[in-house]
């Protein structure tokens, strides 16, 4: 009877969830009989049962999660993820939003989900002891005479798509150890502690219908209660914070060749200003030199442009396009492309300005050697 009532409640809330805000999830009363609580599937997390004591009455059956990237944001290392609702079609639609959660909380749920899914397949997943480092934990090595070093799981800074062990000076894990500290000397291996990034993952794993491994060890209410068992999605949702635009730009870093980043530092902004100013002056200088060109030189230059199948107006449009793209890439904080277009434009403009100026004077001399003009001792052009 209770299961029937729970099913009715799920059906009633399903319709309202479709019309609700994007961050709402489908919830219902938990079935009392036959409920297989995720916490009972493994004793490997007994040390942190308090974390999984939150009341999660979400029916996760139709939901999916996509971990996007591991980043440092607002002073903490977090995993950015997107959550998807029913009919998500492998995370192609029905996105509820993008959020972030502390690395430790996400890894706890993710690893416990993996342990639970292995058990349902009749396999034994050996939960790595290193999962305990989801919180700041002291370790002892031989390098410092056996003194304590504090460790905590964080992000792989080079890729953003892997978990890494970080070493700290203090018991709160707020003061990082120096870069030359070698964690490998502690004999800690986290190779089995992985999160699949940029992969759509269902919140609930359902064993195949003909899988006898799980049929022999479940009770009558398994199918009614298992839809609520998702330590991965439950932990991520419990610990989530809305990922704003800055957070999402950071999460998209490295998603393509034109990577985003946290922005230009003070020195970068200074040189952006310097080279932008120099580009403007060079553009004005080129315009000034062109106004002084002899008619025959202008005709000759236009003939060269037409020879490659273009007109002078195309050159003007090209210059405008370069300016627009440079500004766009700077706003998107695409450093490589911003510097490429900005510095490239400066070099081209300077070269063209020098050509126009010295062509007008009829010679170019560098260090006493004539590079352009009549050869009367030196290198003739």
mmCIF file of C-alpha atoms in Angstrom:
data_model
loop_
_atom_site.group_PDB
_atom_site.id
_atom_site.type_symbol
_atom_site.label_atom_id
_atom_site.label_comp_id
_atom_site.label_asym_id
_atom_site.label_seq_id
_atom_site.Cartn_x
_atom_site.Cartn_y
_atom_site.Cartn_z
ATOM 1 C CA UNK A 1 0.000 0.000 0.000
ATOM 2 C CA UNK A 2 2.809 2.392 0.874
ATOM 3 C CA UNK A 3 4.554 1.673 -2.409
ATOM 4 C CA UNK A 4 1.322 2.413 -4.300
ATOM 5 C CA UNK A 5 0.963 5.711 -2.433
ATOM 6 C CA UNK A 6 4.588 6.584 -3.191
ATOM 7 C CA UNK A 7 4.031 5.872 -6.869
ATOM 8 C CA UNK A 8 0.966 8.120 -6.906
ATOM 9 C CA UNK A 9 2.946 10.877 -5.250
ATOM 10 C CA UNK A 10 5.755 10.511 -7.828
ATOM 11 C CA UNK A 11 3.217 10.739 -10.650
ATOM 12 C CA UNK A 12 1.659 13.802 -9.110
ATOM 13 C CA UNK A 13 4.949 15.603 -8.734
ATOM 14 C CA UNK A 14 6.228 14.642 -12.193
ATOM 15 C CA UNK A 15 3.802 16.999 -13.924
ATOM 16 C CA UNK A 16 4.622 19.888 -11.642
ATOM 17 C CA UNK A 17 8.373 19.342 -12.067
ATOM 18 C CA UNK A 18 8.122 19.817 -15.812
ATOM 19 C CA UNK A 19 6.651 23.272 -15.335
ATOM 20 C CA UNK A 20 8.810 24.284 -12.403
ATOM 21 C CA UNK A 21 12.075 26.220 -12.277
ATOM 22 C CA UNK A 22 15.161 24.663 -13.799
ATOM 23 C CA UNK A 23 16.712 23.885 -10.430
ATOM 24 C CA UNK A 24 13.776 21.879 -9.073
ATOM 25 C CA UNK A 25 14.015 18.116 -8.756
ATOM 26 C CA UNK A 26 11.296 15.490 -8.627
ATOM 27 C CA UNK A 27 10.832 14.359 -5.034
ATOM 28 C CA UNK A 28 8.419 12.096 -3.203
ATOM 29 C CA UNK A 29 7.977 10.277 0.081
ATOM 30 C CA UNK A 30 10.465 7.456 0.458
ATOM 31 C CA UNK A 31 8.977 3.940 0.412
ATOM 32 C CA UNK A 32 9.396 2.505 3.906
ATOM 33 C CA UNK A 33 9.394 -1.180 3.000
ATOM 34 C CA UNK A 34 12.072 -2.582 0.733
ATOM 35 C CA UNK A 35 14.160 0.612 0.711
ATOM 36 C CA UNK A 36 17.779 -0.215 -0.056
ATOM 37 C CA UNK A 37 19.660 2.716 1.412
ATOM 38 C CA UNK A 38 22.931 3.493 -0.324
ATOM 39 C CA UNK A 39 24.642 3.728 3.034
ATOM 40 C CA UNK A 40 24.011 0.028 3.693
ATOM 41 C CA UNK A 41 25.748 -1.197 0.558
ATOM 42 C CA UNK A 42 29.291 -0.700 1.819
ATOM 43 C CA UNK A 43 31.166 -0.244 5.066
ATOM 44 C CA UNK A 44 34.054 1.563 3.355
ATOM 45 C CA UNK A 45 32.456 4.911 4.154
ATOM 46 C CA UNK A 46 31.619 4.242 7.787
ATOM 47 C CA UNK A 47 34.226 6.844 8.750
ATOM 48 C CA UNK A 48 32.129 9.533 7.062
ATOM 49 C CA UNK A 49 28.544 8.409 7.552
ATOM 50 C CA UNK A 50 27.623 11.852 8.813
ATOM 51 C CA UNK A 51 28.138 13.275 5.349
ATOM 52 C CA UNK A 52 25.614 10.852 3.828
ATOM 53 C CA UNK A 53 23.049 11.406 6.559
ATOM 54 C CA UNK A 54 21.274 14.146 4.576
ATOM 55 C CA UNK A 55 17.632 13.444 3.793
ATOM 56 C CA UNK A 56 17.575 12.864 0.057
ATOM 57 C CA UNK A 57 14.037 12.144 -1.095
ATOM 58 C CA UNK A 58 14.789 12.796 -4.766
ATOM 59 C CA UNK A 59 13.771 10.129 -7.243
ATOM 60 C CA UNK A 60 16.958 10.108 -9.337
ATOM 61 C CA UNK A 61 15.854 7.518 -11.888
ATOM 62 C CA UNK A 62 15.579 9.867 -14.876
ATOM 63 C CA UNK A 63 18.379 12.269 -13.976
ATOM 64 C CA UNK A 64 21.947 12.461 -15.239
ATOM 65 C CA UNK A 65 25.071 14.397 -14.304
ATOM 66 C CA UNK A 66 28.007 15.593 -16.393
ATOM 67 C CA UNK A 67 31.187 16.588 -14.499
ATOM 68 C CA UNK A 68 32.773 19.279 -16.670
ATOM 69 C CA UNK A 69 35.997 20.376 -15.041
ATOM 70 C CA UNK A 70 37.978 20.583 -11.826
ATOM 71 C CA UNK A 71 39.020 24.177 -11.136
ATOM 72 C CA UNK A 72 40.042 26.576 -8.410
ATOM 73 C CA UNK A 73 37.257 29.091 -7.954
ATOM 74 C CA UNK A 74 36.637 31.642 -5.206
ATOM 75 C CA UNK A 75 39.559 30.306 -3.190
ATOM 76 C CA UNK A 76 38.548 26.645 -3.205
ATOM 77 C CA UNK A 77 39.043 23.679 -5.482
ATOM 78 C CA UNK A 78 35.734 22.554 -6.933
ATOM 79 C CA UNK A 79 34.222 20.321 -9.578
ATOM 80 C CA UNK A 80 31.904 22.073 -12.015
ATOM 81 C CA UNK A 81 29.029 19.905 -13.200
ATOM 82 C CA UNK A 82 25.757 20.137 -15.097
ATOM 83 C CA UNK A 83 22.589 18.331 -14.025
ATOM 84 C CA UNK A 84 20.002 17.043 -16.496
ATOM 85 C CA UNK A 85 16.394 15.989 -16.082
ATOM 86 C CA UNK A 86 14.165 13.402 -17.723
ATOM 87 C CA UNK A 87 14.487 12.956 -21.479
ATOM 88 C CA UNK A 88 18.003 14.397 -21.452
ATOM 89 C CA UNK A 89 19.084 12.205 -24.406
ATOM 90 C CA UNK A 90 22.610 11.591 -23.133
ATOM 91 C CA UNK A 91 22.883 15.109 -21.658
ATOM 92 C CA UNK A 92 21.969 16.770 -24.964
ATOM 93 C CA UNK A 93 18.936 18.604 -23.554
ATOM 94 C CA UNK A 94 16.798 19.141 -20.424
ATOM 95 C CA UNK A 95 19.674 20.794 -18.566
ATOM 96 C CA UNK A 96 18.668 21.952 -15.101
ATOM 97 C CA UNK A 97 21.701 24.164 -14.649
ATOM 98 C CA UNK A 98 25.450 24.275 -14.083
ATOM 99 C CA UNK A 99 26.830 24.188 -10.549
ATOM 100 C CA UNK A 100 29.990 23.487 -8.605
ATOM 101 C CA UNK A 101 30.724 21.468 -5.483
ATOM 102 C CA UNK A 102 33.862 21.022 -3.351
ATOM 103 C CA UNK A 103 36.178 18.353 -4.743
ATOM 104 C CA UNK A 104 36.001 16.328 -1.533
ATOM 105 C CA UNK A 105 32.202 16.202 -1.400
ATOM 106 C CA UNK A 106 31.917 15.321 -5.085
ATOM 107 C CA UNK A 107 34.539 12.560 -4.887
ATOM 108 C CA UNK A 108 32.887 11.035 -1.820
ATOM 109 C CA UNK A 109 29.564 10.688 -3.617
ATOM 110 C CA UNK A 110 31.153 9.639 -6.906
ATOM 111 C CA UNK A 111 33.258 6.908 -5.295
ATOM 112 C CA UNK A 112 30.406 5.591 -3.167
ATOM 113 C CA UNK A 113 28.206 5.440 -6.270
ATOM 114 C CA UNK A 114 30.903 3.383 -8.015
ATOM 115 C CA UNK A 115 31.105 1.038 -5.037
ATOM 116 C CA UNK A 116 27.326 0.600 -4.997
ATOM 117 C CA UNK A 117 27.120 -0.038 -8.748
ATOM 118 C CA UNK A 118 29.866 -2.665 -8.566
ATOM 119 C CA UNK A 119 27.972 -4.468 -5.808
ATOM 120 C CA UNK A 120 24.831 -4.519 -7.923
ATOM 121 C CA UNK A 121 26.819 -6.137 -10.725
ATOM 122 C CA UNK A 122 28.038 -8.844 -8.355
ATOM 123 C CA UNK A 123 31.571 -7.428 -8.328
ATOM 124 C CA UNK A 124 33.737 -6.159 -5.518
ATOM 125 C CA UNK A 125 35.111 -2.650 -5.817
ATOM 126 C CA UNK A 126 38.078 -2.037 -3.580
ATOM 127 C CA UNK A 127 37.458 1.522 -2.413
ATOM 128 C CA UNK A 128 40.859 3.274 -2.309
ATOM 129 C CA UNK A 129 41.986 4.258 1.173
ATOM 130 C CA UNK A 130 42.940 7.632 -0.309
ATOM 131 C CA UNK A 131 39.251 8.597 -0.424
ATOM 132 C CA UNK A 132 39.789 9.600 3.212
ATOM 133 C CA UNK A 133 41.793 12.565 1.920
ATOM 134 C CA UNK A 134 38.597 14.208 0.721
ATOM 135 C CA UNK A 135 39.043 16.116 3.978
ATOM 136 C CA UNK A 136 42.272 17.655 5.252
ATOM 137 C CA UNK A 137 44.235 14.745 6.764
ATOM 138 C CA UNK A 138 47.704 14.475 8.267
ATOM 139 C CA UNK A 139 50.280 12.123 6.747
ATOM 140 C CA UNK A 140 53.798 11.336 7.845
ATOM 141 C CA UNK A 141 56.831 10.849 5.628
ATOM 142 C CA UNK A 142 60.570 10.379 5.954
ATOM 143 C CA UNK A 143 61.581 13.549 4.074
ATOM 144 C CA UNK A 144 60.960 15.885 6.987
ATOM 145 C CA UNK A 145 62.102 13.585 9.752
ATOM 146 C CA UNK A 146 58.640 12.083 10.100
ATOM 147 C CA UNK A 147 56.899 15.401 10.681
ATOM 148 C CA UNK A 148 53.290 15.793 9.642
ATOM 149 C CA UNK A 149 52.250 17.027 6.227
ATOM 150 C CA UNK A 150 48.588 17.722 5.555
ATOM 151 C CA UNK A 151 46.998 16.318 2.441
ATOM 152 C CA UNK A 152 43.727 16.946 0.648
ATOM 153 C CA UNK A 153 42.331 15.969 -2.730
ATOM 154 C CA UNK A 154 42.188 18.784 -5.249
ATOM 155 C CA UNK A 155 42.451 19.428 -8.973
ATOM 156 C CA UNK A 156 45.117 18.472 -11.454
ATOM 157 C CA UNK A 157 46.219 21.983 -12.404
ATOM 158 C CA UNK A 158 47.689 20.973 -15.762
ATOM 159 C CA UNK A 159 44.534 19.408 -17.218
ATOM 160 C CA UNK A 160 41.576 20.291 -15.008
ATOM 161 C CA UNK A 161 40.162 16.872 -15.852
ATOM 162 C CA UNK A 162 41.677 14.765 -13.104
ATOM 163 C CA UNK A 163 41.982 14.595 -9.332
ATOM 164 C CA UNK A 164 45.322 15.315 -7.673
ATOM 165 C CA UNK A 165 46.693 15.126 -4.158
ATOM 166 C CA UNK A 166 47.714 18.494 -2.699
ATOM 167 C CA UNK A 167 50.085 19.037 0.227
ATOM 168 C CA UNK A 168 49.668 21.797 2.815
ATOM 169 C CA UNK A 169 51.561 23.232 5.759
ATOM 170 C CA UNK A 170 48.579 23.624 8.099
ATOM 171 C CA UNK A 171 45.826 21.415 9.473
ATOM 172 C CA UNK A 172 43.167 23.473 7.656
ATOM 173 C CA UNK A 173 44.803 22.898 4.258
ATOM 174 C CA UNK A 174 44.941 26.600 3.430
ATOM 175 C CA UNK A 175 48.726 27.090 3.062
ATOM 176 C CA UNK A 176 50.132 25.001 0.163
ATOM 177 C CA UNK A 177 53.507 23.348 0.431
ATOM 178 C CA UNK A 178 56.282 24.618 -1.843
ATOM 179 C CA UNK A 179 56.217 23.422 -5.447
ATOM 180 C CA UNK A 180 59.301 21.260 -4.974
ATOM 181 C CA UNK A 181 57.616 19.072 -2.343
ATOM 182 C CA UNK A 182 57.306 15.535 -3.719
ATOM 183 C CA UNK A 183 54.117 13.829 -2.536
ATOM 184 C CA UNK A 184 55.212 10.565 -4.163
ATOM 185 C CA UNK A 185 57.665 10.084 -1.329
ATOM 186 C CA UNK A 186 54.684 9.444 0.930
ATOM 187 C CA UNK A 187 53.765 6.345 -1.073
ATOM 188 C CA UNK A 188 50.224 7.571 -1.748
ATOM 189 C CA UNK A 189 48.583 6.393 -4.969
ATOM 190 C CA UNK A 190 45.325 7.916 -6.189
ATOM 191 C CA UNK A 191 45.327 6.307 -9.650
ATOM 192 C CA UNK A 192 42.161 4.350 -8.726
ATOM 193 C CA UNK A 193 40.415 7.462 -7.508
ATOM 194 C CA UNK A 194 39.031 8.902 -10.723
ATOM 195 C CA UNK A 195 36.181 11.055 -11.937
ATOM 196 C CA UNK A 196 35.084 10.805 -15.568
ATOM 197 C CA UNK A 197 34.924 14.353 -16.842
ATOM 198 C CA UNK A 198 32.894 15.503 -19.839
ATOM 199 C CA UNK A 199 30.942 12.240 -19.700
ATOM 200 C CA UNK A 200 27.174 12.012 -19.256
ATOM 201 C CA UNK A 201 26.413 9.616 -16.400
ATOM 202 C CA UNK A 202 23.015 8.404 -15.227
ATOM 203 C CA UNK A 203 22.351 9.086 -11.572
ATOM 204 C CA UNK A 204 21.005 5.567 -11.016
ATOM 205 C CA UNK A 205 22.427 2.325 -12.349
ATOM 206 C CA UNK A 206 19.846 -0.375 -13.010
ATOM 207 C CA UNK A 207 21.100 -3.967 -13.335
ATOM 208 C CA UNK A 208 20.064 -5.868 -16.421
ATOM 209 C CA UNK A 209 16.714 -7.622 -16.023
ATOM 210 C CA UNK A 210 18.268 -11.074 -16.445
ATOM 211 C CA UNK A 211 21.153 -10.436 -14.074
ATOM 212 C CA UNK A 212 20.844 -13.167 -11.411
ATOM 213 C CA UNK A 213 23.673 -11.654 -9.377
ATOM 214 C CA UNK A 214 21.479 -8.920 -8.020
ATOM 215 C CA UNK A 215 18.148 -10.800 -8.096
ATOM 216 C CA UNK A 216 19.382 -13.274 -5.509
ATOM 217 C CA UNK A 217 20.215 -10.547 -3.029
ATOM 218 C CA UNK A 218 17.404 -8.016 -3.245
ATOM 219 C CA UNK A 219 14.087 -7.760 -1.522
ATOM 220 C CA UNK A 220 10.652 -7.219 -2.966
ATOM 221 C CA UNK A 221 10.867 -3.449 -2.785
ATOM 222 C CA UNK A 222 14.147 -3.014 -4.664
ATOM 223 C CA UNK A 223 12.667 -1.552 -7.821
ATOM 224 C CA UNK A 224 10.530 0.904 -5.854
ATOM 225 C CA UNK A 225 13.357 2.086 -3.628
ATOM 226 C CA UNK A 226 16.483 1.918 -5.782
ATOM 227 C CA UNK A 227 15.522 5.019 -7.763
ATOM 228 C CA UNK A 228 16.391 7.064 -4.668
ATOM 229 C CA UNK A 229 19.891 5.552 -4.405
ATOM 230 C CA UNK A 230 22.346 7.969 -5.958
ATOM 231 C CA UNK A 231 25.181 9.004 -3.650
ATOM 232 C CA UNK A 232 26.863 10.706 -6.607
ATOM 233 C CA UNK A 233 24.002 12.997 -7.624
ATOM 234 C CA UNK A 234 22.736 13.350 -4.054
ATOM 235 C CA UNK A 235 26.108 14.523 -2.743
ATOM 236 C CA UNK A 236 26.662 16.874 -5.693
ATOM 237 C CA UNK A 237 23.186 18.379 -5.335
ATOM 238 C CA UNK A 238 23.503 18.731 -1.566
ATOM 239 C CA UNK A 239 26.833 20.584 -1.847
ATOM 240 C CA UNK A 240 26.093 22.578 -4.995
ATOM 241 C CA UNK A 241 26.495 26.303 -5.628
ATOM 242 C CA UNK A 242 25.243 27.997 -8.781
ATOM 243 C CA UNK A 243 28.037 28.393 -11.339
ATOM 244 C CA UNK A 244 27.982 32.003 -12.592
ATOM 245 C CA UNK A 245 29.410 33.286 -15.877
ATOM 246 C CA UNK A 246 32.937 33.638 -14.552
ATOM 247 C CA UNK A 247 32.759 30.108 -13.165
ATOM 248 C CA UNK A 248 31.485 28.737 -16.485
ATOM 249 C CA UNK A 249 34.216 30.519 -18.462
ATOM 250 C CA UNK A 250 36.759 28.919 -16.177
ATOM 251 C CA UNK A 251 35.126 25.513 -16.611
ATOM 252 C CA UNK A 252 35.234 25.880 -20.394
ATOM 253 C CA UNK A 253 38.989 26.445 -20.377
ATOM 254 C CA UNK A 254 40.691 23.995 -22.671
ATOM 255 C CA UNK A 255 37.391 22.786 -24.164
ATOM 256 C CA UNK A 256 38.775 23.746 -27.578
ATOM 257 C CA UNK A 257 41.888 25.205 -29.169
ATOM 258 C CA UNK A 258 40.538 28.653 -28.375
ATOM 259 C CA UNK A 259 40.658 28.180 -24.645
ATOM 260 C CA UNK A 260 39.229 30.526 -22.075
ATOM 261 C CA UNK A 261 41.044 31.442 -18.887
ATOM 262 C CA UNK A 262 40.732 33.471 -15.752
ATOM 263 C CA UNK A 263 41.864 36.659 -17.509
ATOM 264 C CA UNK A 264 44.871 38.904 -18.018
ATOM 265 C CA UNK A 265 47.056 39.738 -15.045
ATOM 266 C CA UNK A 266 48.305 43.253 -14.289
ATOM 267 C CA UNK A 267 51.372 42.969 -16.523
ATOM 268 C CA UNK A 268 49.271 41.520 -19.333
ATOM 269 C CA UNK A 269 46.788 44.383 -19.106
ATOM 270 C CA UNK A 270 49.659 46.902 -19.200
ATOM 271 C CA UNK A 271 51.089 45.457 -22.420
ATOM 272 C CA UNK A 272 47.605 45.167 -23.892
ATOM 273 C CA UNK A 273 47.288 48.910 -23.413
ATOM 274 C CA UNK A 274 50.802 49.593 -24.811
ATOM 275 C CA UNK A 275 50.414 47.506 -27.967
ATOM 276 C CA UNK A 276 46.869 48.725 -28.569
ATOM 277 C CA UNK A 277 48.122 52.308 -28.378
ATOM 278 C CA UNK A 278 51.061 51.541 -30.667
ATOM 279 C CA UNK A 279 48.705 49.856 -33.142
ATOM 280 C CA UNK A 280 46.522 52.972 -33.271
ATOM 281 C CA UNK A 281 49.534 55.261 -33.856
ATOM 282 C CA UNK A 282 50.912 52.945 -36.551
ATOM 283 C CA UNK A 283 47.532 52.858 -38.286
ATOM 284 C CA UNK A 284 47.425 56.661 -38.300
ATOM 285 C CA UNK A 285 51.048 56.796 -39.505
ATOM 286 C CA UNK A 286 50.278 54.426 -42.385
ATOM 287 C CA UNK A 287 47.276 56.527 -43.357
ATOM 288 C CA UNK A 288 49.468 59.653 -43.305
ATOM 289 C CA UNK A 289 52.122 58.030 -45.503
ATOM 290 C CA UNK A 290 49.552 56.795 -47.989
ATOM 291 C CA UNK A 291 48.166 60.311 -48.410
ATOM 292 C CA UNK A 292 51.659 61.405 -49.486
ATOM 293 C CA UNK A 293 52.108 58.623 -52.021
ATOM 294 C CA UNK A 294 52.831 59.613 -55.586
ATOM 295 C CA UNK A 295 50.108 58.780 -58.071
ATOM 296 C CA UNK A 296 52.228 56.216 -59.869
ATOM 297 C CA UNK A 297 53.039 54.473 -56.567
ATOM 298 C CA UNK A 298 49.351 54.302 -55.670
ATOM 299 C CA UNK A 299 48.480 52.875 -59.080
ATOM 300 C CA UNK A 300 51.300 50.326 -58.795
ATOM 301 C CA UNK A 301 50.131 49.224 -55.337
ATOM 302 C CA UNK A 302 46.522 48.888 -56.478
ATOM 303 C CA UNK A 303 47.677 46.779 -59.430
ATOM 304 C CA UNK A 304 49.503 44.439 -57.052
ATOM 305 C CA UNK A 305 46.351 44.037 -54.944
ATOM 306 C CA UNK A 306 44.233 43.319 -58.025
ATOM 307 C CA UNK A 307 46.800 40.794 -59.195
ATOM 308 C CA UNK A 308 45.870 38.524 -56.265
ATOM 309 C CA UNK A 309 42.165 38.897 -57.004
ATOM 310 C CA UNK A 310 41.329 41.605 -54.456
ATOM 311 C CA UNK A 311 40.413 45.262 -54.387
ATOM 312 C CA UNK A 312 41.630 48.008 -52.080
ATOM 313 C CA UNK A 313 38.296 48.031 -50.242
ATOM 314 C CA UNK A 314 38.898 44.384 -49.293
ATOM 315 C CA UNK A 315 42.103 45.425 -47.561
ATOM 316 C CA UNK A 316 40.162 48.004 -45.542
ATOM 317 C CA UNK A 317 37.538 45.411 -44.591
ATOM 318 C CA UNK A 318 40.319 43.019 -43.581
ATOM 319 C CA UNK A 319 41.859 45.596 -41.258
ATOM 320 C CA UNK A 320 38.463 46.261 -39.670
ATOM 321 C CA UNK A 321 37.891 42.520 -39.206
ATOM 322 C CA UNK A 322 41.263 42.111 -37.465
ATOM 323 C CA UNK A 323 40.406 44.950 -35.076
ATOM 324 C CA UNK A 324 36.992 43.435 -34.280
ATOM 325 C CA UNK A 325 38.411 39.941 -33.712
ATOM 326 C CA UNK A 326 41.191 41.281 -31.500
ATOM 327 C CA UNK A 327 38.658 43.093 -29.301
ATOM 328 C CA UNK A 328 36.394 40.023 -29.228
ATOM 329 C CA UNK A 329 39.162 37.651 -28.175
ATOM 330 C CA UNK A 330 40.317 40.104 -25.503
ATOM 331 C CA UNK A 331 36.783 40.251 -24.059
ATOM 332 C CA UNK A 332 36.594 36.451 -24.083
ATOM 333 C CA UNK A 333 40.006 36.354 -22.365
ATOM 334 C CA UNK A 334 41.443 34.150 -25.108
ATOM 335 C CA UNK A 335 45.032 35.134 -24.429
ATOM 336 C CA UNK A 336 46.790 33.300 -27.238
ATOM 337 C CA UNK A 337 44.539 34.620 -29.998
ATOM 338 C CA UNK A 338 44.472 38.136 -28.528
ATOM 339 C CA UNK A 339 48.266 38.363 -28.504
ATOM 340 C CA UNK A 340 48.514 36.718 -31.926
ATOM 341 C CA UNK A 341 46.251 39.274 -33.595
ATOM 342 C CA UNK A 342 47.519 42.265 -31.603
ATOM 343 C CA UNK A 343 51.242 41.641 -32.029
ATOM 344 C CA UNK A 344 50.793 40.435 -35.607
ATOM 345 C CA UNK A 345 48.920 43.630 -36.489
ATOM 346 C CA UNK A 346 51.653 45.770 -34.941
ATOM 347 C CA UNK A 347 54.394 43.983 -36.890
ATOM 348 C CA UNK A 348 52.512 44.205 -40.193
ATOM 349 C CA UNK A 349 51.598 47.873 -39.700
ATOM 350 C CA UNK A 350 55.164 48.771 -38.735
ATOM 351 C CA UNK A 351 56.554 46.939 -41.753
ATOM 352 C CA UNK A 352 54.091 48.621 -44.116
ATOM 353 C CA UNK A 353 54.738 52.045 -42.583
ATOM 354 C CA UNK A 354 58.520 51.582 -42.959
ATOM 355 C CA UNK A 355 58.045 50.476 -46.570
ATOM 356 C CA UNK A 356 55.943 53.522 -47.413
ATOM 357 C CA UNK A 357 58.233 55.967 -45.663
ATOM 358 C CA UNK A 358 61.547 54.713 -46.986
ATOM 359 C CA UNK A 359 60.168 54.063 -50.447
ATOM 360 C CA UNK A 360 59.235 57.712 -50.557
ATOM 361 C CA UNK A 361 62.760 58.716 -49.493
ATOM 362 C CA UNK A 362 64.247 56.253 -51.963
ATOM 363 C CA UNK A 363 66.565 54.448 -49.541
ATOM 364 C CA UNK A 364 66.788 52.452 -46.342
ATOM 365 C CA UNK A 365 69.990 52.327 -44.343
ATOM 366 C CA UNK A 366 70.644 50.164 -41.282
ATOM 367 C CA UNK A 367 73.996 50.408 -39.515
ATOM 368 C CA UNK A 368 75.591 52.069 -42.510
ATOM 369 C CA UNK A 369 74.362 49.439 -44.962
ATOM 370 C CA UNK A 370 71.884 50.516 -47.595
ATOM 371 C CA UNK A 371 69.080 47.953 -47.815
ATOM 372 C CA UNK A 372 66.913 49.864 -50.261
ATOM 373 C CA UNK A 373 67.897 52.327 -52.988
ATOM 374 C CA UNK A 374 70.864 52.866 -55.255
ATOM 375 C CA UNK A 375 73.865 50.644 -54.513
ATOM 376 C CA UNK A 376 76.834 52.895 -53.941
ATOM 377 C CA UNK A 377 78.580 50.721 -51.382
ATOM 378 C CA UNK A 378 76.641 48.331 -49.264
ATOM 379 C CA UNK A 379 73.906 45.854 -49.920
ATOM 380 C CA UNK A 380 71.568 46.942 -52.674
ATOM 381 C CA UNK A 381 67.923 46.021 -52.644
#
